[in-house]
Tab-separated table of C-alpha atoms in Angstrom:
chain	number	residue	atom	x	y	z
A	1	MET	CA	-5.560	-8.812	25.840
A	2	ALA	CA	-6.007	-12.647	25.298
A	3	VAL	CA	-6.772	-13.639	21.617
A	4	ASN	CA	-8.561	-17.121	20.583
A	5	PHE	CA	-8.528	-18.534	17.336
A	6	VAL	CA	-12.129	-19.716	16.168
A	7	GLN	CA	-12.592	-21.722	13.333
A	8	LYS	CA	-15.917	-20.578	11.390
A	9	ALA	CA	-18.378	-22.989	9.524
A	10	ASP	CA	-16.999	-21.417	5.957
A	11	GLY	CA	-13.701	-22.375	6.646
A	12	SER	CA	-12.471	-19.063	7.812
A	13	VAL	CA	-10.690	-18.642	11.121
A	14	ALA	CA	-11.318	-15.347	13.264
A	15	PHE	CA	-9.343	-13.976	16.131
A	16	LYS	CA	-11.642	-13.117	19.103
A	17	ASN	CA	-10.993	-11.101	22.118
A	18	GLU	CA	-11.111	-13.368	24.921
A	19	VAL	CA	-12.646	-10.415	27.337
A	20	ASP	CA	-15.544	-9.205	24.983
A	21	GLY	CA	-15.995	-11.921	22.467
A	22	LYS	CA	-15.546	-9.236	19.414
A	23	GLU	CA	-13.948	-10.563	16.550
A	24	ILE	CA	-10.544	-8.717	15.917
A	25	ALA	CA	-9.689	-10.112	12.457
A	26	ARG	CA	-10.717	-12.675	9.976
A	27	LEU	CA	-8.971	-14.518	7.224
A	28	GLY	CA	-9.805	-17.310	4.871
A	29	GLY	CA	-13.302	-18.627	3.728
A	30	VAL	CA	-14.475	-19.885	0.210
A	31	PRO	CA	-11.809	-18.947	-2.339
A	32	SER	CA	-12.946	-16.058	-4.295
A	33	THR	CA	-12.049	-17.739	-7.490
A	34	SER	CA	-14.214	-20.735	-6.886
A	35	ALA	CA	-17.303	-21.168	-9.173
A	36	SER	CA	-19.443	-22.142	-6.300
A	37	ALA	CA	-18.450	-19.140	-4.193
A	38	THR	CA	-21.360	-17.201	-3.008
A	39	ALA	CA	-19.734	-16.638	0.717
A	40	PRO	CA	-17.420	-13.797	1.337
A	41	THR	CA	-13.589	-14.294	1.462
A	42	TRP	CA	-12.088	-12.808	4.355
A	43	ARG	CA	-8.551	-10.866	4.005
A	44	MET	CA	-6.171	-8.721	5.460
A	45	PRO	CA	-4.459	-5.733	4.041
A	46	LYS	CA	-0.835	-6.149	3.859
A	47	LEU	CA	1.678	-3.012	4.376
A	48	VAL	CA	4.754	-2.643	2.719
A	49	ILE	CA	7.325	-0.112	4.202
A	50	VAL	CA	10.143	1.345	1.918
A	51	PRO	CA	12.627	3.840	2.972
A	52	LEU	CA	13.001	6.739	0.814
A	53	VAL	CA	16.202	7.373	-1.463
A	54	ALA	CA	17.506	11.014	-1.283
A	55	THR	CA	18.539	10.723	-4.795
A	56	ALA	CA	19.153	13.762	-6.783
A	57	GLY	CA	18.134	12.564	-10.359
A	58	VAL	CA	14.954	13.622	-12.169
A	59	GLY	CA	13.174	10.303	-13.321
A	60	ALA	CA	14.676	8.299	-10.536
A	61	ALA	CA	12.737	6.341	-7.876
A	62	ILE	CA	12.722	7.646	-4.398
A	63	ALA	CA	10.916	4.739	-3.441
A	64	GLN	CA	9.657	1.704	-4.928
A	65	TYR	CA	8.111	-1.887	-4.404
A	66	GLN	CA	7.832	-4.787	-6.852
A	67	ASN	CA	5.205	-7.291	-6.425
A	68	THR	CA	7.348	-10.613	-6.730
A	69	GLU	CA	4.284	-12.803	-5.943
A	70	ALA	CA	2.096	-14.410	-8.233
A	71	ASP	CA	-0.959	-12.956	-6.471
A	72	ALA	CA	-2.337	-9.766	-7.920
A	73	TYR	CA	-3.233	-6.635	-5.339
A	74	TYR	CA	-4.895	-3.535	-5.156
A	75	VAL	CA	-2.958	-0.663	-4.208
A	76	LYS	CA	-5.434	0.929	-1.707
A	77	SER	CA	-2.883	3.721	-0.551
A	78	VAL	CA	0.554	5.238	-0.648
A	79	THR	CA	1.530	7.123	2.065
A	80	LEU	CA	4.740	9.105	2.342
A	81	ASP	CA	6.117	9.828	5.871
A	82	ILE	CA	8.393	12.660	5.419
A	83	GLN	CA	10.506	13.054	8.550
A	84	THR	CA	12.746	15.389	6.932
A	85	GLY	CA	12.051	17.552	3.904
A	86	SER	CA	14.315	17.864	0.908
A	87	THR	CA	16.613	20.828	0.540
A	88	ALA	CA	14.646	22.191	-2.448
A	89	SER	CA	11.214	21.785	-3.970
A	90	CYS	CA	10.911	18.061	-5.024
A	91	THR	CA	7.858	17.232	-7.379
A	92	VAL	CA	7.052	13.023	-7.328
A	93	ASN	CA	4.528	10.999	-9.201
A	94	VAL	CA	3.169	7.812	-7.706
A	95	ASP	CA	2.159	5.125	-10.044
A	96	VAL	CA	1.895	1.451	-10.747
A	97	GLY	CA	4.014	-0.029	-13.729
A	98	SER	CA	5.436	-2.776	-15.448
A	99	LEU	CA	9.161	-0.874	-15.319
A	100	ALA	CA	10.918	0.347	-12.213
A	101	THR	CA	11.128	3.702	-14.081
A	102	SER	CA	7.310	3.969	-14.770
A	103	SER	CA	5.941	7.294	-13.922
A	104	GLY	CA	2.506	9.081	-14.187
A	105	THR	CA	-0.316	10.405	-12.012
A	106	GLY	CA	-2.223	6.819	-11.865
A	107	ILE	CA	-2.260	7.297	-7.900
A	108	TRP	CA	-1.324	10.414	-7.137
A	109	SER	CA	1.147	13.337	-7.683
A	110	LEU	CA	2.652	15.532	-4.938
A	111	TYR	CA	4.393	18.959	-5.749
A	112	ASP	CA	6.574	19.699	-2.869
A	113	LEU	CA	8.403	17.477	-0.237
A	114	SER	CA	10.542	20.080	0.819
A	115	GLN	CA	8.446	20.057	4.374
A	116	ALA	CA	7.979	17.318	6.741
A	117	GLY	CA	4.568	15.840	7.125
A	118	VAL	CA	2.335	12.908	6.081
A	119	PHE	CA	1.296	12.642	2.518
A	120	ASN	CA	-1.094	10.121	0.643
A	121	ASN	CA	-3.614	9.609	-2.300
A	122	PHE	CA	-6.369	10.659	0.083
A	123	ASN	CA	-5.173	13.922	1.109
A	124	THR	CA	-4.087	15.091	-2.362
A	125	ALA	CA	-6.148	16.931	-4.667
A	126	ASN	CA	-5.454	14.602	-7.288
A	127	GLY	CA	-5.532	11.437	-5.464
A	128	LYS	CA	-6.695	7.789	-6.545
A	129	GLY	CA	-6.679	4.523	-5.020
A	130	TYR	CA	-7.264	0.965	-5.822
A	131	LYS	CA	-4.986	0.626	-8.771
A	132	LYS	CA	-4.197	-2.923	-9.641
A	133	LEU	CA	-0.558	-4.530	-9.109
A	134	THR	CA	-0.349	-7.736	-10.955
A	135	ALA	CA	2.693	-9.839	-10.519
A	136	ASN	CA	6.279	-8.249	-11.301
A	137	GLN	CA	5.048	-4.718	-11.530
A	138	TYR	CA	6.256	-2.048	-9.338
A	139	VAL	CA	4.535	0.670	-7.211
A	140	ASN	CA	6.973	3.578	-8.110
A	141	VAL	CA	7.592	7.044	-6.342
A	142	ILE	CA	9.449	8.893	-9.065
A	143	MET	CA	11.104	12.359	-8.962
A	144	THR	CA	9.774	14.351	-11.900
A	145	ALA	CA	11.455	17.889	-10.987
A	146	GLY	CA	13.652	19.251	-8.294
A	147	SER	CA	15.816	17.439	-5.959
A	148	ALA	CA	15.567	15.001	-3.361
A	149	THR	CA	18.500	15.757	-1.475
A	150	GLY	CA	18.265	15.648	2.401
A	151	LEU	CA	14.934	13.867	2.151
A	152	VAL	CA	14.213	11.470	4.856
A	153	GLY	CA	11.180	9.412	5.129
A	154	GLN	CA	9.570	6.062	4.037
A	155	ALA	CA	6.815	5.199	1.739
A	156	VAL	CA	3.993	3.061	3.226
A	157	ILE	CA	1.983	1.086	0.635
A	158	GLU	CA	-1.298	-0.749	1.627
A	159	LEU	CA	-2.151	-3.632	-0.469
A	160	VAL	CA	-5.394	-5.593	-0.523
A	161	ALA	CA	-5.545	-9.016	-2.266
A	162	ALA	CA	-7.494	-8.720	-5.567
C-alpha cells in the first residue's frame, strides 16, 4: 500500500491511502492550548511496551513506566499479555502515582496471573480508563499478594496526549 502525505488547511498532516484516497491517520492542527483554538487537534496514541519482571516480593513492581516527558498523557489502557503464568497465585494493582511504588486500584486490579492470557482494564470487573499521567509520574503494576515467580509476559500501556 502506497501512502501519501497531505497538508491540510488547519495545519495538520494526513496520511492517505494512494489506492482509495482514505485517510489512514492524521496529526497536528491548531494547538489545543491556543486561546483561539476552535478546530480539533489530531493526535495519535502512544504505545509503551514493558517486559514483566518475575519478582517474588510483595509490594514490588512487576512492570512500570515513568513519564519522563514534560507533556501529560491520559492512560487509556494497560494490557498484561501473560505468555507464562506465575507458579502461584499473584495479585496485582495497576495505578498511576508519583512514586515507583505507588499502588492502588486507580486503573484496575487483577487477582490471579497464574494463567496465560490477555488482561486489561476493559475486561476486568473493576477496570477504569483515562487516568491522567503527568510529567515524572509512573504507571505501576504492583504485586500486592502472592508470588510472580515464573511469570513471563509484557505490559502494553496505551497513552493519549492530554
